[in-house]
Amino acid sequence: MYFASDNAGPAHPQVMEAIMAANTGYAMPYGADTIMDEVRSDIRTLFEAPEAAVFLVATGTAANALALATMCAPYETVFCSPTAHIHEDECNAPEFYSSGAKLTLVGSQDMMTPETLRAAIEAEETRGVHGPQRGPVSITQVTERGAVYSLAELKALADVAKSFGLGVHLDGARFANAQAALGCTAAEMTWKAGIDAVSFGGTKNGCMGVEAVIFFDPSKAWEFELRRKRGAHLFSKHRYLSAQMKAYLADDLWLTSAKRANANCARLAEGLATVAGARLTNRPDANMIFADLPRAAHQRLAAAGARYYVLSGDVKTGDPDALLPCRLVCDWSITDALIDQFIALAKG
């Protein structure tokens, strides 16, 4: 009963088999392996973008930070939501890799709106040389509170950014979960909606550790390559990244895994709705739930070995009926039986 993070689940057997298959003989290093040629072609086909520049790194933080650094000068600012991963969970990596560009938080909610984005952009670049200049907009899809922007919402945000001449980056650590939830194509959720660059996640959805960075404007390619090397994220034995991504894309494993994770989340959310006193506090569009559960339920779950994050409060002592907030994340591998066991324990 492990719902702490989709990072905590196992890599998919097909991904591990691909790594082992790549572990024979010799291959050119630093992304010159033949598997990477196939990956580049596969991603261009998936995104309907034959000229796209495609790169691999091992972590989502590297993907986001290096992409944004390529899009943003040191004296500019990146516009993002207050809960964006680049703000809450990346230890100032975007600022570090961009040599000092700041983040400007848009609104006060998990999801940006065209109105809050426009207001934030208009508030910057108002002090001439003394203040930060306007830089790219970064959208998190799925958001860090489990919501998915619709295609219309993505386009509306991109339209605001483009009206100021700004680029748009999509943090797609859970890209597959979002696309599965929307039932759209990769192209529709990116460049057709006005996205210029995307971090296409694999690690949270069955890979051992690989993310793709995709620029739909290939003129950014060389600068990204230099930043990736200078930032120590160009793998010498790159074929092991390539092999993961190749297997992830093959036969739509990336999408079927995400659909399974989303279905697991829906099953869990439906069950939690039957727990006395419990309440969902977010819109679980994909594979992440925020909920308030009675302390007694948390105690039973902890005693049985369930793992997830209780966000505040002392689980061990206090009123058994008091509600404590928690976050639950489903990956592709959790079974129906374990989800049902978790729900049964929560009910008591």
Short mmCIF file of C-alpha atoms in Angstrom, two decimals:
data_model
loop_
_atom_site.label_atom_id
_atom_site.label_comp_id
_atom_site.label_asym_id
_atom_site.label_seq_id
_atom_site.Cartn_x
_atom_site.Cartn_y
_atom_site.Cartn_z
CA MET A 1 0.00 0.00 0.00
CA TYR A 2 2.52 2.55 -1.19
CA PHE A 3 0.98 5.88 -2.16
CA ALA A 4 3.81 8.24 -1.18
CA SER A 5 4.91 9.01 -4.72
CA ASP A 6 4.86 7.67 -8.25
CA ASN A 7 8.65 8.02 -8.04
CA ALA A 8 8.67 5.19 -5.49
CA GLY A 9 7.23 2.48 -7.72
CA PRO A 10 9.26 -0.03 -9.72
CA ALA A 11 10.50 0.49 -13.22
CA HIS A 12 8.43 -1.36 -15.78
CA PRO A 13 9.85 -4.79 -16.72
CA GLN A 14 9.94 -3.80 -20.40
CA VAL A 15 12.12 -0.81 -19.50
CA MET A 16 14.49 -2.97 -17.46
CA GLU A 17 14.65 -5.53 -20.27
CA ALA A 18 15.56 -2.76 -22.70
CA ILE A 19 18.40 -1.60 -20.46
CA MET A 20 19.76 -5.14 -20.30
CA ALA A 21 19.45 -5.52 -24.06
CA ALA A 22 21.44 -2.31 -24.50
CA ASN A 23 24.13 -3.64 -22.17
CA THR A 24 25.88 -5.68 -24.83
CA GLY A 25 28.91 -4.75 -26.85
CA TYR A 26 29.86 -1.16 -27.54
CA ALA A 27 27.96 1.99 -28.43
CA MET A 28 29.06 5.50 -29.18
CA PRO A 29 28.82 7.78 -26.10
CA TYR A 30 27.22 11.14 -25.32
CA GLY A 31 24.02 10.59 -27.27
CA ALA A 32 25.62 9.35 -30.48
CA ASP A 33 24.25 5.84 -29.94
CA THR A 34 21.96 4.38 -32.58
CA ILE A 35 19.13 3.88 -30.08
CA MET A 36 19.01 7.66 -29.57
CA ASP A 37 18.52 8.08 -33.32
CA GLU A 38 15.42 5.90 -33.01
CA VAL A 39 14.20 7.76 -29.92
CA ARG A 40 14.54 11.10 -31.68
CA SER A 41 12.52 9.81 -34.61
CA ASP A 42 9.89 8.23 -32.34
CA ILE A 43 9.38 11.43 -30.35
CA ARG A 44 9.17 13.56 -33.48
CA THR A 45 6.51 11.19 -34.80
CA LEU A 46 4.61 11.16 -31.50
CA PHE A 47 4.54 14.97 -31.34
CA GLU A 48 3.96 15.42 -35.09
CA ALA A 49 7.02 17.67 -35.11
CA PRO A 50 9.59 16.46 -37.66
CA GLU A 51 12.01 19.32 -36.96
CA ALA A 52 11.88 19.17 -33.16
CA ALA A 53 15.13 19.05 -31.20
CA VAL A 54 15.08 16.12 -28.75
CA PHE A 55 17.41 15.52 -25.80
CA LEU A 56 17.50 13.18 -22.81
CA VAL A 57 18.50 13.83 -19.22
CA ALA A 58 18.14 11.69 -16.11
CA THR A 59 15.99 13.88 -13.85
CA GLY A 60 12.96 16.11 -14.08
CA THR A 61 14.75 18.93 -12.31
CA ALA A 62 17.50 18.88 -14.93
CA ALA A 63 14.92 18.82 -17.72
CA ASN A 64 13.04 21.82 -16.35
CA ALA A 65 16.01 23.87 -15.25
CA LEU A 66 18.07 23.39 -18.40
CA ALA A 67 15.10 24.01 -20.68
CA LEU A 68 14.16 27.21 -18.86
CA ALA A 69 17.77 28.39 -18.77
CA THR A 70 17.85 27.99 -22.55
CA MET A 71 14.70 30.10 -22.84
CA CYS A 72 15.53 32.72 -20.22
CA ALA A 73 18.30 35.30 -19.82
CA PRO A 74 19.79 35.88 -16.33
CA TYR A 75 18.09 39.26 -16.04
CA GLU A 76 14.64 37.88 -16.87
CA THR A 77 11.96 36.17 -14.77
CA VAL A 78 9.99 32.96 -15.28
CA PHE A 79 6.26 33.14 -14.64
CA CYS A 80 4.80 30.11 -12.83
CA SER A 81 2.16 29.14 -10.28
CA PRO A 82 2.95 29.25 -6.54
CA THR A 83 2.78 25.43 -6.41
CA ALA A 84 4.91 24.79 -9.49
CA HIS A 85 7.56 22.12 -9.05
CA ILE A 86 10.21 24.58 -10.24
CA HIS A 87 9.27 26.80 -7.28
CA GLU A 88 8.45 24.34 -4.50
CA ASP A 89 10.68 21.35 -5.13
CA GLU A 90 13.78 22.14 -7.18
CA CYS A 91 16.03 23.91 -4.67
CA ASN A 92 16.41 27.00 -6.93
CA ALA A 93 17.74 24.88 -9.80
CA PRO A 94 16.14 27.09 -12.48
CA GLU A 95 17.76 30.13 -10.91
CA PHE A 96 21.09 28.28 -10.68
CA TYR A 97 21.16 26.99 -14.24
CA SER A 98 19.95 30.28 -15.70
CA SER A 99 22.68 32.17 -13.81
CA GLY A 100 20.21 34.10 -11.71
CA ALA A 101 16.87 34.50 -13.49
CA LYS A 102 14.12 34.80 -10.89
CA LEU A 103 10.68 33.24 -10.62
CA THR A 104 7.55 35.38 -10.51
CA LEU A 105 4.59 33.62 -8.90
CA VAL A 106 1.28 34.00 -10.71
CA GLY A 107 -1.84 34.36 -8.57
CA SER A 108 -2.40 32.41 -5.38
CA GLN A 109 -3.89 29.15 -6.66
CA ASP A 110 -2.57 25.90 -8.05
CA MET A 111 -3.66 26.74 -11.60
CA MET A 112 -2.84 29.93 -13.42
CA THR A 113 -5.59 31.76 -15.29
CA PRO A 114 -5.21 34.11 -18.25
CA GLU A 115 -6.24 36.98 -15.97
CA THR A 116 -3.72 36.25 -13.22
CA LEU A 117 -0.98 35.57 -15.78
CA ARG A 118 -1.61 38.82 -17.63
CA ALA A 119 -1.59 40.76 -14.36
CA ALA A 120 1.72 39.18 -13.31
CA ILE A 121 3.36 39.87 -16.67
CA GLU A 122 2.14 43.46 -16.74
CA ALA A 123 3.53 44.03 -13.23
CA GLU A 124 7.06 43.17 -14.38
CA GLU A 125 9.31 45.13 -16.72
CA THR A 126 7.99 48.34 -15.18
CA ARG A 127 11.21 49.68 -13.62
CA GLY A 128 13.46 49.83 -16.65
CA VAL A 129 16.98 48.66 -15.95
CA HIS A 130 16.28 48.33 -12.22
CA GLY A 131 13.84 45.41 -12.40
CA PRO A 132 13.63 41.94 -13.95
CA GLN A 133 12.64 41.68 -17.57
CA ARG A 134 9.81 39.46 -18.72
CA GLY A 135 10.77 35.88 -19.51
CA PRO A 136 9.05 32.60 -20.34
CA VAL A 137 5.90 31.16 -18.81
CA SER A 138 6.18 27.69 -17.26
CA ILE A 139 3.02 25.58 -16.95
CA THR A 140 2.90 22.40 -14.84
CA GLN A 141 0.78 19.64 -16.40
CA VAL A 142 -0.38 17.68 -14.25
CA THR A 143 -0.21 20.37 -11.56
CA GLU A 144 1.37 19.66 -8.20
CA ARG A 145 -2.13 19.52 -6.71
CA GLY A 146 -3.35 16.89 -9.14
CA ALA A 147 -5.32 19.03 -11.60
CA VAL A 148 -5.09 18.90 -15.39
CA TYR A 149 -5.36 21.98 -17.60
CA SER A 150 -7.77 21.52 -20.49
CA LEU A 151 -6.52 22.17 -24.02
CA ALA A 152 -8.50 25.41 -24.05
CA GLU A 153 -6.92 26.49 -20.77
CA LEU A 154 -3.42 25.74 -22.06
CA LYS A 155 -4.05 27.69 -25.24
CA ALA A 156 -5.48 30.64 -23.33
CA LEU A 157 -2.35 30.85 -21.15
CA ALA A 158 -0.07 30.50 -24.17
CA ASP A 159 -2.01 33.19 -26.00
CA VAL A 160 -1.39 35.61 -23.13
CA ALA A 161 2.33 34.77 -23.13
CA LYS A 162 2.57 35.19 -26.90
CA SER A 163 0.81 38.55 -26.76
CA PHE A 164 3.89 39.75 -24.83
CA GLY A 165 6.32 37.90 -27.08
CA LEU A 166 7.18 35.33 -24.37
CA GLY A 167 8.02 31.65 -24.76
CA VAL A 168 6.04 28.90 -23.05
CA HIS A 169 7.49 25.84 -21.29
CA LEU A 170 5.46 22.82 -20.18
CA ASP A 171 6.67 20.88 -17.15
CA GLY A 172 5.36 17.46 -18.16
CA ALA A 173 6.78 15.27 -15.41
CA ARG A 174 3.33 13.64 -15.51
CA PHE A 175 2.73 14.43 -19.18
CA ALA A 176 1.40 10.95 -19.89
CA ASN A 177 -1.12 11.12 -17.05
CA ALA A 178 -2.40 14.45 -18.34
CA GLN A 179 -2.71 13.24 -21.92
CA ALA A 180 -4.49 10.09 -20.78
CA ALA A 181 -6.91 12.22 -18.76
CA LEU A 182 -7.64 14.56 -21.67
CA GLY A 183 -7.81 11.92 -24.37
CA CYS A 184 -5.90 14.16 -26.76
CA THR A 185 -2.70 13.87 -28.78
CA ALA A 186 0.78 14.95 -27.71
CA ALA A 187 0.76 17.62 -30.41
CA GLU A 188 -2.59 18.99 -29.26
CA MET A 189 -1.28 19.36 -25.71
CA THR A 190 1.93 21.10 -26.77
CA TRP A 191 2.81 23.03 -29.91
CA LYS A 192 -0.74 23.15 -31.25
CA ALA A 193 -1.70 24.88 -27.99
CA GLY A 194 1.24 27.30 -28.20
CA ILE A 195 3.87 25.42 -26.14
CA ASP A 196 7.46 26.03 -27.27
CA ALA A 197 9.33 23.49 -25.15
CA VAL A 198 8.30 20.52 -23.03
CA SER A 199 9.84 18.33 -20.36
CA PHE A 200 8.40 14.91 -21.26
CA GLY A 201 8.56 12.76 -18.14
CA GLY A 202 9.35 9.07 -17.91
CA THR A 203 10.64 8.48 -14.39
CA LYS A 204 7.29 8.82 -12.61
CA ASN A 205 5.58 6.51 -15.10
CA GLY A 206 7.68 3.37 -15.28
CA CYS A 207 11.20 4.39 -16.31
CA MET A 208 14.24 3.97 -14.10
CA GLY A 209 15.38 7.53 -14.66
CA VAL A 210 14.95 9.43 -17.93
CA GLU A 211 13.19 12.58 -19.14
CA ALA A 212 13.08 14.06 -22.62
CA VAL A 213 13.46 17.76 -23.38
CA ILE A 214 11.80 18.77 -26.63
CA PHE A 215 12.18 22.12 -28.37
CA PHE A 216 9.77 22.69 -31.22
CA ASP A 217 12.07 25.48 -32.41
CA PRO A 218 15.29 23.68 -33.37
CA SER A 219 17.26 26.93 -33.22
CA LYS A 220 17.47 26.34 -29.45
CA ALA A 221 19.20 22.99 -29.89
CA TRP A 222 22.85 24.01 -29.78
CA GLU A 223 22.46 26.24 -26.74
CA PHE A 224 20.68 23.45 -24.87
CA GLU A 225 23.45 21.00 -25.79
CA LEU A 226 26.06 23.38 -24.41
CA ARG A 227 24.08 23.98 -21.21
CA ARG A 228 23.49 20.28 -20.71
CA LYS A 229 27.23 19.56 -21.01
CA ARG A 230 28.27 22.54 -18.88
CA GLY A 231 25.66 21.58 -16.29
CA ALA A 232 27.05 18.01 -16.02
CA HIS A 233 23.92 16.33 -17.38
CA LEU A 234 25.33 14.87 -20.60
CA PHE A 235 25.66 11.14 -19.87
CA SER A 236 28.69 9.43 -21.33
CA LYS A 237 26.95 6.02 -21.38
CA HIS A 238 23.92 7.65 -22.90
CA ARG A 239 22.59 4.44 -24.42
CA TYR A 240 21.08 3.51 -21.05
CA LEU A 241 18.93 6.63 -21.15
CA SER A 242 18.08 5.99 -24.79
CA ALA A 243 17.10 2.39 -24.12
CA GLN A 244 14.68 3.42 -21.40
CA MET A 245 12.96 6.02 -23.54
CA LYS A 246 12.84 3.68 -26.54
CA ALA A 247 11.04 1.03 -24.48
CA TYR A 248 8.80 3.64 -22.87
CA LEU A 249 7.58 4.81 -26.27
CA ALA A 250 7.28 1.36 -27.83
CA ASP A 251 3.71 0.10 -28.28
CA ASP A 252 2.44 3.12 -26.30
CA LEU A 253 3.76 1.74 -23.00
CA TRP A 254 3.97 5.33 -21.72
CA LEU A 255 0.27 5.89 -22.34
CA THR A 256 -1.04 2.53 -21.14
CA SER A 257 0.98 2.89 -17.93
CA ALA A 258 -0.47 6.35 -17.34
CA LYS A 259 -3.99 5.16 -18.01
CA ARG A 260 -3.48 2.43 -15.43
CA ALA A 261 -2.16 4.91 -12.87
CA ASN A 262 -5.11 7.23 -13.49
CA ALA A 263 -7.57 4.34 -13.18
CA ASN A 264 -5.93 3.34 -9.90
CA CYS A 265 -6.41 6.88 -8.64
CA ALA A 266 -10.06 6.91 -9.68
CA ARG A 267 -10.63 3.63 -7.82
CA LEU A 268 -8.94 5.00 -4.72
CA ALA A 269 -10.87 8.27 -4.86
CA GLU A 270 -14.17 6.43 -5.22
CA GLY A 271 -13.36 4.29 -2.20
CA LEU A 272 -12.23 7.18 -0.03
CA ALA A 273 -15.53 8.92 -0.72
CA THR A 274 -17.19 6.13 1.29
CA VAL A 275 -14.98 6.61 4.37
CA ALA A 276 -16.93 8.23 7.20
CA GLY A 277 -15.75 11.79 7.79
CA ALA A 278 -13.29 11.78 4.90
CA ARG A 279 -13.31 14.42 2.17
CA LEU A 280 -11.37 14.99 -1.02
CA THR A 281 -9.82 18.44 -1.15
CA ASN A 282 -8.56 18.54 -4.73
CA ARG A 283 -9.76 17.72 -8.21
CA PRO A 284 -8.10 14.33 -8.84
CA ASP A 285 -7.95 14.62 -12.62
CA ALA A 286 -5.06 12.19 -13.05
CA ASN A 287 -3.17 10.11 -10.49
CA MET A 288 -2.93 12.32 -7.38
CA ILE A 289 -5.35 12.80 -4.49
CA PHE A 290 -5.38 15.30 -1.65
CA ALA A 291 -7.78 14.31 1.10
CA ASP A 292 -8.64 14.85 4.75
CA LEU A 293 -8.94 11.59 6.71
CA PRO A 294 -9.82 11.03 10.38
CA ARG A 295 -6.81 10.56 12.65
CA ALA A 296 -8.08 7.08 13.55
CA ALA A 297 -7.99 6.10 9.88
CA HIS A 298 -4.40 7.34 9.56
CA GLN A 299 -3.49 5.33 12.65
CA ARG A 300 -4.95 2.10 11.25
CA LEU A 301 -3.23 2.65 7.92
CA ALA A 302 0.14 3.40 9.52
CA ALA A 303 -0.11 0.31 11.72
CA ALA A 304 -0.76 -1.82 8.65
CA GLY A 305 2.30 -0.42 6.85
CA ALA A 306 0.65 1.96 4.38
CA ARG A 307 2.99 4.67 3.13
CA TYR A 308 1.86 8.13 2.07
CA TYR A 309 2.34 11.72 3.19
CA VAL A 310 0.33 13.17 6.06
CA LEU A 311 0.77 16.87 5.40
CA SER A 312 0.18 18.25 8.90
CA GLY A 313 -0.82 17.15 12.39
CA ASP A 314 0.29 14.43 14.80
CA VAL A 315 -1.03 11.06 13.66
CA LYS A 316 -0.22 9.30 16.94
CA THR A 317 -2.06 11.42 19.47
CA GLY A 318 -5.20 13.52 19.55
CA ASP A 319 -8.89 13.37 18.78
CA PRO A 320 -9.48 10.21 16.70
CA ASP A 321 -12.15 11.99 14.64
CA ALA A 322 -10.00 15.03 13.83
CA LEU A 323 -9.26 15.35 10.11
CA LEU A 324 -5.63 15.36 9.00
CA PRO A 325 -4.69 16.24 5.40
CA CYS A 326 -2.75 13.82 3.25
CA ARG A 327 -1.48 13.30 -0.29
CA LEU A 328 -1.89 9.99 -2.12
CA VAL A 329 -0.25 9.26 -5.48
CA CYS A 330 -0.94 6.19 -7.62
CA ASP A 331 1.54 4.68 -10.03
CA TRP A 332 0.99 2.08 -12.76
CA SER A 333 2.04 -0.88 -10.60
CA ILE A 334 -0.26 -0.69 -7.57
CA THR A 335 -2.85 -3.48 -7.62
CA ASP A 336 -6.61 -3.30 -7.15
CA ALA A 337 -6.25 -5.58 -4.15
CA LEU A 338 -3.88 -3.19 -2.38
CA ILE A 339 -6.11 -0.21 -3.17
CA ASP A 340 -9.11 -2.07 -1.77
CA GLN A 341 -7.11 -3.05 1.32
CA PHE A 342 -6.20 0.59 1.90
CA ILE A 343 -9.84 1.66 1.61
CA ALA A 344 -10.98 -1.09 3.97
CA LEU A 345 -8.45 -0.02 6.59
CA ALA A 346 -9.46 3.63 6.22
CA LYS A 347 -13.06 2.64 6.88
CA GLY A 348 -12.10 0.67 9.97
#
